């Protein structure tokens, strides 16, 4: 991803530099630290060229990106498994009867996890701004893994009756609570480590992890569907993907525990200690009322990002099977191929946002979904393999406009002091209300109206909201994060 040089000894994430103050012919000002190990005074991004500059170590950046992306992969491994095996889970955990009712119940449990996400964001976000990003990301990793692993141990409805869906719901709530602090923390972590000119490229690897995790989960389900009989899959096979989450979580926890804190938070902590406070003071009210404009922009951007994301990656497999009666295995393989295509394009699209800006790329995605959602869904409904593949590929490439730009765009909406908390709150409220409920809402709309084009109309409405948010947002490409000095690569 980035060229890695040997880490300095001792290894430091950032050094305070000052271009004019480093000249030997000029004396250092009295307020400037003489030794590099002394606390520095941060200047705003718009300061004079003599302001401090954060010099990041490429080796530490690479480690930070890997650890953050792995957590996102873990989260979406679960989503991929849950979405692709939703029909089977409906039979395992809910009473037999109407297949549509079973599917709705399964997606209801899926959506319930998103309803608790804002609460997790309100807990983990402020903690991340107070005690550090690294500690919270380690905690959310182990909670996500534990919740996913627990699903694989739950007895079926045939064994314990109503206790089965209750336990499923509890496990999903644990997952939802932990993921409330995951995406905001991971994107903040990468953004605060990345140099300004590469933040889009490095941030895009977070969603590369999303796709890798989803392909891993969905691919495993697809393989099991092809190799196991329906009875074997229903009786014990469905448990395997969930049980794999345990070892994955331990690996992710190990990587995250070995990370150092971000330069931006380390500076906030040094400032608090200089002011004779042990930790930065962060109030929930300051995260909300003090950032209400940025929160509204965040929610609008997250809405279009997540509605289209969950529509394509979570809902479409069930739409092809349950609504269009398409062959299950072929439908799964098409979606996996589209996600693999997205993975190939993702880093290049992230680098493009560093060159042309975040706003043009996000605006192109919104315009594309507004104009092409209906033609793409008509192709999918046509039913042939190539028509489905073409329609899904079109939606997937449009989605890359969001997956490549959002990890670097969203953290730049907020200053360092409240970045983790404000982003957690705005992101999770929008995901809970609009993103995670997408499969449930669209399934219900199709059932109520009988209109099979509802997925297209829903994506078009989301694109309008996203376009309004893009209109009001300011460009952040190549600029320092609010509250931090310019960041360059060593």
Coordinates of C-alpha atoms in Angstrom, one line a residue:
X1 CA 0.0 0.0 0.0
X2 CA 2.7 2.4 1.0
X3 CA 6.5 2.3 0.8
X4 CA 7.7 1.2 4.2
X5 CA 11.1 2.3 5.6
X6 CA 12.6 1.0 8.8
X7 CA 10.9 2.5 11.9
X8 CA 13.0 5.0 13.9
X9 CA 14.5 4.0 17.2
X10 CA 12.7 4.6 19.5
X11 CA 9.7 4.2 17.2
X12 CA 7.6 7.3 17.2
X13 CA 4.3 7.9 15.3
X14 CA 5.0 11.6 14.8
X15 CA 7.7 14.2 15.2
X16 CA 7.1 18.0 15.6
X17 CA 8.9 19.8 12.8
X18 CA 9.0 23.5 12.0
X19 CA 10.5 24.6 8.7
X20 CA 11.7 28.1 9.7
X21 CA 12.6 27.2 13.2
X22 CA 14.9 24.4 12.1
X23 CA 17.2 26.7 10.3
X24 CA 20.6 26.9 12.1
X25 CA 20.9 30.6 11.5
X26 CA 17.8 31.5 13.5
X27 CA 17.4 31.0 17.2
X28 CA 14.4 29.0 18.5
X29 CA 11.5 31.0 19.9
X30 CA 11.2 30.7 23.7
X31 CA 7.8 28.9 23.4
X32 CA 9.2 26.2 21.0
X33 CA 10.2 22.9 22.5
X34 CA 14.0 22.4 22.3
X35 CA 14.0 18.6 22.4
X36 CA 11.8 16.5 20.1
X37 CA 10.6 14.5 23.0
X38 CA 9.0 17.5 24.7
X39 CA 5.3 18.3 24.3
X40 CA 4.5 20.3 21.2
X41 CA 2.0 23.0 20.7
X42 CA -0.3 22.3 17.8
X43 CA -1.2 25.1 15.4
X44 CA -4.3 25.1 13.3
X45 CA -4.1 23.8 9.8
X46 CA -4.3 27.3 8.4
X47 CA -1.3 28.5 10.4
X48 CA 1.8 30.1 9.1
X49 CA 4.3 27.8 7.3
X50 CA 6.4 27.8 10.5
X51 CA 3.6 25.8 12.2
X52 CA 4.3 22.3 13.4
X53 CA 4.0 19.4 10.9
X54 CA 3.2 15.8 11.8
X55 CA 5.7 13.5 10.1
X56 CA 4.2 10.0 9.9
X57 CA 6.2 6.8 9.7
X58 CA 5.1 4.6 6.8
X59 CA 5.7 1.4 8.7
X60 CA 3.3 2.5 11.5
X61 CA 0.7 3.7 8.9
X62 CA 0.8 0.3 7.2
X63 CA 0.3 -1.5 10.5
X64 CA -2.6 0.8 11.5
X65 CA -4.3 0.3 8.2
X66 CA -4.0 -3.5 8.4
X67 CA -5.4 -3.7 12.0
X68 CA -8.3 -1.3 11.3
X69 CA -9.2 -3.0 8.0
X70 CA -9.2 -6.4 9.7
X71 CA -11.8 -5.3 12.3
X72 CA -14.0 -4.1 9.5
X73 CA -13.5 -7.4 7.7
X74 CA -14.6 -9.2 10.8
X75 CA -17.8 -7.2 11.0
X76 CA -18.6 -7.8 7.4
X77 CA -17.7 -11.4 7.5
X78 CA -20.7 -11.8 9.9
X79 CA -22.9 -9.7 7.6
X80 CA -22.0 -11.8 4.6
X81 CA -22.7 -15.0 6.4
X82 CA -26.0 -13.7 7.8
X83 CA -27.2 -12.3 4.6
X84 CA -26.3 -15.2 2.4
X85 CA -27.7 -17.8 4.8
X86 CA -30.8 -15.7 5.8
X87 CA -33.3 -18.2 4.3
X88 CA -31.7 -21.1 6.3
X89 CA -31.6 -19.1 9.5
X90 CA -35.3 -18.3 9.1
X91 CA -36.0 -22.0 9.1
X92 CA -33.7 -22.7 12.1
X93 CA -34.7 -20.0 14.4
X94 CA -38.4 -19.2 13.6
X95 CA -41.6 -21.3 13.5
X96 CA -42.3 -23.1 10.2
X97 CA -45.0 -21.6 8.0
X98 CA -44.9 -18.7 5.5
X99 CA -41.4 -18.5 4.0
X100 CA -41.8 -14.7 3.6
X101 CA -42.6 -14.4 7.3
X102 CA -39.5 -16.4 8.2
X103 CA -37.3 -14.2 6.0
X104 CA -38.9 -11.0 7.5
X105 CA -38.2 -12.4 11.0
X106 CA -34.6 -13.1 10.1
X107 CA -34.1 -9.6 8.7
X108 CA -35.9 -8.2 11.7
X109 CA -33.2 -9.7 14.0
X110 CA -30.6 -8.4 11.5
X111 CA -32.1 -4.9 11.8
X112 CA -32.4 -5.1 15.6
X113 CA -28.7 -5.0 15.9
X114 CA -28.6 -1.7 14.1
X115 CA -31.2 -0.1 16.5
X116 CA -28.7 -0.5 19.4
X117 CA -25.8 0.8 17.4
X118 CA -26.3 4.5 18.3
X119 CA -26.2 3.5 22.0
X120 CA -22.9 1.7 21.4
X121 CA -21.6 4.8 19.5
X122 CA -22.6 7.1 22.4
X123 CA -20.6 4.8 24.8
X124 CA -17.6 3.9 22.7
X125 CA -17.3 7.2 20.8
X126 CA -16.8 9.5 23.9
X127 CA -14.5 6.9 25.4
X128 CA -12.4 6.9 22.3
X129 CA -12.0 10.6 22.6
X130 CA -11.1 10.3 26.3
X131 CA -8.9 7.2 26.8
X132 CA -7.8 6.6 23.2
X133 CA -8.7 5.1 19.9
X134 CA -6.5 2.0 20.2
X135 CA -8.0 0.7 23.5
X136 CA -11.6 1.0 22.2
X137 CA -10.9 -0.6 18.9
X138 CA -9.4 -3.6 20.8
X139 CA -12.5 -3.9 22.9
X140 CA -15.0 -3.7 20.0
X141 CA -13.0 -6.3 18.2
X142 CA -13.4 -8.9 20.9
X143 CA -17.1 -8.1 21.5
X144 CA -17.9 -8.5 17.8
X145 CA -16.1 -11.8 17.6
X146 CA -17.8 -13.1 20.8
X147 CA -21.3 -12.1 19.5
X148 CA -20.7 -13.9 16.2
X149 CA -19.2 -17.0 17.8
X150 CA -22.2 -17.2 20.2
X151 CA -24.7 -17.4 17.2
X152 CA -23.0 -20.6 16.1
X153 CA -23.8 -22.2 19.5
X154 CA -27.5 -21.4 19.8
X155 CA -29.9 -24.4 19.7
X156 CA -32.6 -24.3 17.0
X157 CA -36.2 -23.4 17.4
X158 CA -37.1 -27.1 17.2
X159 CA -34.9 -27.8 20.2
X160 CA -35.7 -25.0 22.7
X161 CA -38.7 -23.2 21.1
X162 CA -39.0 -19.4 21.6
X163 CA -35.7 -19.3 23.4
X164 CA -33.9 -19.8 20.1
X165 CA -34.9 -16.5 18.5
X166 CA -34.5 -14.7 21.9
X167 CA -30.9 -15.9 22.1
X168 CA -30.3 -14.9 18.5
X169 CA -31.6 -11.4 19.2
X170 CA -29.3 -11.1 22.2
X171 CA -26.3 -12.1 20.2
X172 CA -27.2 -9.7 17.5
X173 CA -27.6 -6.9 20.1
X174 CA -24.0 -7.6 21.4
X175 CA -22.8 -7.4 17.9
X176 CA -24.7 -4.2 17.2
X177 CA -23.5 -2.5 20.5
X178 CA -19.9 -3.3 19.7
X179 CA -20.1 -2.2 16.0
X180 CA -21.4 1.2 17.3
X181 CA -17.8 2.0 18.0
X182 CA -16.1 0.1 15.2
X183 CA -16.4 1.9 11.9
X184 CA -16.0 5.4 13.3
X185 CA -13.0 4.3 15.3
X186 CA -11.4 2.5 12.5
X187 CA -11.8 5.3 10.0
X188 CA -10.7 7.8 12.6
X189 CA -7.6 5.7 13.3
X190 CA -6.6 5.5 9.7
X191 CA -7.4 9.1 9.0
X192 CA -5.3 10.4 11.9
X193 CA -2.3 8.3 10.9
X194 CA -2.4 9.0 7.2
X195 CA -0.5 11.8 5.5
X196 CA -2.8 14.4 4.0
X197 CA -2.0 13.7 0.4
X198 CA -2.7 9.9 0.8
X199 CA -5.7 9.9 3.1
X200 CA -8.1 8.9 0.4
X201 CA -6.0 6.0 -0.8
X202 CA -5.2 4.7 2.7
X203 CA -8.7 5.1 3.9
X204 CA -10.0 3.1 0.9
X205 CA -8.3 0.0 2.4
X206 CA -10.8 0.1 5.2
X207 CA -13.6 -0.8 2.8
X208 CA -11.3 -3.2 1.0
X209 CA -11.4 -5.0 4.3
X210 CA -15.2 -4.8 4.2
X211 CA -15.3 -6.4 0.8
X212 CA -12.7 -9.0 1.8
X213 CA -14.7 -10.0 4.9
X214 CA -17.9 -10.1 3.0
X215 CA -16.5 -12.2 0.3
X216 CA -15.0 -14.5 2.9
X217 CA -18.3 -15.0 4.7
X218 CA -20.5 -15.1 1.6
X219 CA -18.0 -17.4 -0.2
X220 CA -17.9 -19.8 2.6
X221 CA -21.7 -20.0 2.6
X222 CA -21.7 -20.5 -1.1
X223 CA -19.2 -23.3 -0.9
X224 CA -21.3 -25.0 1.8
X225 CA -24.5 -24.6 -0.1
X226 CA -22.8 -26.3 -3.1
X227 CA -21.2 -29.1 -1.1
X228 CA -23.8 -29.9 1.6
X229 CA -27.3 -31.2 1.2
X230 CA -30.2 -29.0 2.3
X231 CA -30.7 -31.2 5.4
X232 CA -27.1 -31.1 6.4
X233 CA -27.0 -27.3 6.0
X234 CA -30.1 -26.9 8.0
X235 CA -29.1 -29.3 10.8
X236 CA -25.4 -28.3 11.5
X237 CA -23.7 -26.8 8.4
X238 CA -25.0 -23.2 9.1
X239 CA -23.1 -23.1 12.4
X240 CA -19.6 -23.4 10.8
X241 CA -19.2 -19.8 9.5
X242 CA -20.2 -18.3 12.8
X243 CA -17.8 -20.5 14.8
X244 CA -14.9 -19.4 12.6
X245 CA -15.3 -15.9 14.1
X246 CA -13.7 -16.9 17.4
X247 CA -10.1 -17.5 16.1
X248 CA -10.5 -14.5 13.7
X249 CA -11.3 -12.2 16.6
X250 CA -8.3 -13.3 18.6
X251 CA -6.0 -12.6 15.7
X252 CA -7.5 -9.1 15.2
X253 CA -7.3 -8.4 18.9
X254 CA -3.6 -9.3 18.9
X255 CA -2.9 -6.9 16.0
X256 CA -4.8 -4.1 17.5
X257 CA -3.2 -4.4 21.0
X258 CA 0.2 -4.0 19.4
X259 CA -0.7 -0.6 17.8
X260 CA 0.4 2.7 19.1
X261 CA -2.0 5.6 19.7
X262 CA -2.6 8.0 16.8
X263 CA -0.5 11.2 16.6
X264 CA -3.6 13.4 16.8
X265 CA -4.9 11.8 20.0
X266 CA -1.4 11.7 21.5
X267 CA -1.2 15.5 21.0
X268 CA -4.7 16.0 22.6
X269 CA -3.5 13.9 25.6
X270 CA -0.3 15.9 25.9
X271 CA -2.3 19.1 25.9
X272 CA -4.6 17.8 28.6
X273 CA -1.6 16.8 30.7
X274 CA -0.1 20.2 30.2
X275 CA -3.3 21.7 31.5
X276 CA -3.0 19.4 34.6
X277 CA -5.8 17.1 33.4
X278 CA -5.2 13.4 33.1
X279 CA -7.5 13.0 30.1
X280 CA -9.0 15.2 27.4
X281 CA -12.4 16.5 28.6
X282 CA -15.1 15.6 26.2
X283 CA -18.8 16.2 26.8
X284 CA -21.6 14.5 24.9
X285 CA -23.4 17.8 24.5
X286 CA -20.3 19.2 22.8
X287 CA -20.3 16.3 20.4
X288 CA -23.9 16.9 19.3
X289 CA -25.0 20.5 19.7
X290 CA -21.5 21.8 19.0
X291 CA -21.2 19.9 15.8
X292 CA -24.8 19.8 14.5
X293 CA -24.1 21.0 11.0
X294 CA -21.3 18.4 10.5
X295 CA -23.6 15.8 12.1
X296 CA -26.3 16.5 9.5
X297 CA -23.8 16.2 6.7
X298 CA -22.5 13.0 8.1
X299 CA -25.9 11.5 8.4
X300 CA -26.8 12.4 4.8
X301 CA -23.6 11.0 3.4
X302 CA -23.9 7.8 5.5
X303 CA -27.5 7.4 4.4
X304 CA -26.7 7.1 0.7
X305 CA -23.6 5.1 1.4
X306 CA -25.3 2.5 3.6
X307 CA -28.7 2.2 1.8
X308 CA -26.9 1.4 -1.4
X309 CA -24.3 -0.8 0.3
X310 CA -26.8 -2.9 2.2
X311 CA -29.1 -3.1 -0.8
X312 CA -26.4 -4.6 -3.0
X313 CA -24.4 -6.7 -0.5
X314 CA -27.1 -7.8 2.0
X315 CA -30.4 -7.7 0.3
X316 CA -29.7 -8.7 -3.3
X317 CA -28.8 -12.3 -2.6
X318 CA -32.2 -12.9 -0.9
X319 CA -34.0 -10.8 -3.6
X320 CA -32.6 -13.0 -6.3
X321 CA -33.6 -16.2 -4.5
X322 CA -36.9 -15.3 -2.7
X323 CA -38.4 -12.7 -5.0
X324 CA -37.1 -13.6 -8.4
X325 CA -36.9 -17.4 -7.8
X326 CA -33.4 -17.4 -9.3
X327 CA -31.1 -20.4 -8.8
X328 CA -29.5 -19.8 -5.4
X329 CA -26.0 -20.9 -6.2
X330 CA -25.7 -19.0 -9.4
X331 CA -27.1 -15.9 -7.7
X332 CA -24.5 -16.1 -4.9
X333 CA -21.7 -16.5 -7.4
X334 CA -22.7 -13.4 -9.4
X335 CA -22.8 -11.2 -6.3
X336 CA -19.4 -12.6 -5.2
X337 CA -17.9 -11.8 -8.6
X338 CA -19.2 -8.2 -8.4
X339 CA -17.6 -7.8 -4.9
X340 CA -14.3 -9.1 -6.3
X341 CA -14.6 -6.5 -9.1
X342 CA -15.2 -3.8 -6.5
X343 CA -12.1 -5.0 -4.5
X344 CA -9.9 -4.6 -7.6
X345 CA -11.2 -1.1 -8.3
X346 CA -11.3 0.1 -4.6
X347 CA -7.6 1.3 -4.1
X348 CA -7.5 3.0 -7.4
X349 CA -10.8 4.9 -6.7
X350 CA -9.3 5.9 -3.3
X351 CA -6.3 7.3 -4.9
X352 CA -8.5 9.1 -7.4
X353 CA -10.2 11.0 -4.5
X354 CA -6.8 12.3 -3.5
X355 CA -6.2 13.7 -7.0
X356 CA -9.6 15.1 -8.0
X357 CA -11.3 15.4 -4.5
X358 CA -13.9 13.6 -2.5
X359 CA -16.9 15.7 -3.6
X360 CA -16.7 14.9 -7.3
X361 CA -16.4 11.2 -6.7
X362 CA -19.3 11.1 -4.2
X363 CA -21.4 13.3 -6.5
X364 CA -20.8 10.9 -9.4
X365 CA -22.0 8.0 -7.3
X366 CA -25.2 9.9 -6.3
X367 CA -25.9 10.9 -9.9
X368 CA -25.2 7.3 -11.1
X369 CA -27.7 5.7 -8.6
X370 CA -30.3 8.3 -9.5
X371 CA -30.1 7.6 -13.2
X372 CA -29.1 4.0 -13.4
X373 CA -30.9 2.2 -10.5
X374 CA -34.0 1.5 -12.6
X375 CA -32.2 0.2 -15.7
X376 CA -29.9 -1.9 -13.6
X377 CA -32.7 -3.5 -11.7
X378 CA -34.6 -4.1 -15.0
X379 CA -31.5 -6.0 -16.2
X380 CA -31.4 -8.0 -13.0
X381 CA -35.1 -8.9 -13.3
X382 CA -34.6 -10.0 -16.9
X383 CA -33.2 -13.2 -15.4
X384 CA -30.4 -14.3 -17.6
X385 CA -26.9 -14.8 -16.1
X386 CA -25.3 -12.1 -18.1
X387 CA -28.1 -9.6 -17.6
X388 CA -27.9 -10.1 -13.8
X389 CA -24.2 -9.8 -13.8
X390 CA -24.2 -6.6 -15.9
X391 CA -26.9 -5.0 -13.7
X392 CA -25.1 -6.0 -10.4
X393 CA -21.7 -4.8 -11.8
X394 CA -23.2 -1.4 -12.6
X395 CA -24.5 -1.0 -9.1
X396 CA -21.2 -2.3 -7.6
X397 CA -19.0 0.2 -9.5
X398 CA -21.3 3.0 -8.5
X399 CA -21.1 1.9 -4.9
X400 CA -17.2 2.1 -5.1
X401 CA -17.7 5.9 -5.4
X402 CA -18.8 5.8 -1.8
X403 CA -16.7 2.9 -0.4
X404 CA -13.5 4.6 -1.7
X405 CA -14.2 8.1 -0.4
X406 CA -16.2 7.8 2.8
X407 CA -13.5 6.5 5.2
X408 CA -11.5 9.7 4.5
X409 CA -14.4 12.1 4.1
X410 CA -16.3 11.4 7.3
X411 CA -13.5 11.8 9.8
X412 CA -12.6 15.2 8.2
X413 CA -16.0 16.6 9.1
X414 CA -15.0 16.8 12.8
X415 CA -12.2 18.3 14.9
X416 CA -9.8 15.9 16.7
X417 CA -11.2 16.6 20.2
X418 CA -14.6 15.2 19.3
X419 CA -13.9 13.2 16.1
X420 CA -14.5 9.7 17.4
X421 CA -17.6 10.5 19.4
X422 CA -19.3 12.8 16.9
X423 CA -18.6 10.5 14.0
X424 CA -19.9 7.5 16.0
X425 CA -23.1 9.2 16.9
X426 CA -23.9 10.6 13.4
X427 CA -22.7 7.4 11.6
X428 CA -24.7 5.0 13.8
X429 CA -27.9 6.9 13.9
X430 CA -28.0 7.1 10.1
X431 CA -27.0 3.4 9.7
X432 CA -29.5 2.3 12.2
X433 CA -32.5 4.2 10.8
X434 CA -31.7 3.8 7.1
X435 CA -28.9 1.4 6.3
X436 CA -29.5 -1.7 8.5
X437 CA -33.2 -1.5 8.0
X438 CA -32.9 -1.6 4.2
X439 CA -33.5 -5.3 3.7
X440 CA -36.5 -5.3 6.1
X441 CA -38.1 -2.2 4.7
X442 CA -37.7 -3.2 1.0
X443 CA -39.0 -6.7 1.7
X444 CA -42.0 -5.2 3.5
X445 CA -42.6 -2.7 0.6
X446 CA -42.6 -5.4 -2.0
X447 CA -44.9 -7.5 0.1
X448 CA -47.3 -4.5 0.6
X449 CA -47.3 -3.2 -2.9
X450 CA -46.3 -6.2 -5.1
X451 CA -44.0 -3.8 -6.9
X452 CA -40.7 -5.6 -7.7
X453 CA -39.0 -2.2 -8.6
X454 CA -39.0 -1.0 -5.0
X455 CA -35.2 -1.6 -4.5
X456 CA -34.5 0.8 -7.4
X457 CA -36.8 3.5 -6.0
X458 CA -35.3 3.2 -2.6
X459 CA -31.8 3.7 -3.9
X460 CA -32.9 6.7 -6.0
X461 CA -34.4 8.4 -2.9
X462 CA -31.2 7.8 -1.0
X463 CA -29.2 9.3 -3.9
X464 CA -31.2 12.5 -3.7
X465 CA -30.4 12.9 0.0
X466 CA -26.7 12.1 -0.6
X467 CA -26.6 14.7 -3.4
X468 CA -27.9 17.4 -1.1
X469 CA -25.2 16.5 1.5
X470 CA -22.5 16.7 -1.2
X471 CA -23.7 20.1 -2.2
X472 CA -23.2 21.5 1.3
X473 CA -20.0 19.7 2.3
X474 CA -16.5 21.3 1.8
X475 CA -13.7 19.6 0.1
X476 CA -11.2 17.9 2.4
X477 CA -8.8 16.2 0.0
X478 CA -5.1 17.1 0.5
X479 CA -5.9 19.2 3.6
X480 CA -5.1 18.6 7.3
X481 CA -7.8 17.2 9.5
X482 CA -9.6 19.9 11.6
X483 CA -7.7 20.5 14.8
X484 CA -4.5 18.9 13.6
X485 CA -1.4 20.3 11.9
X486 CA -0.4 19.2 8.3
X487 CA 0.6 15.6 8.1
X488 CA 3.4 14.4 5.7
X489 CA 5.1 11.1 5.1
X490 CA 8.6 10.5 6.4

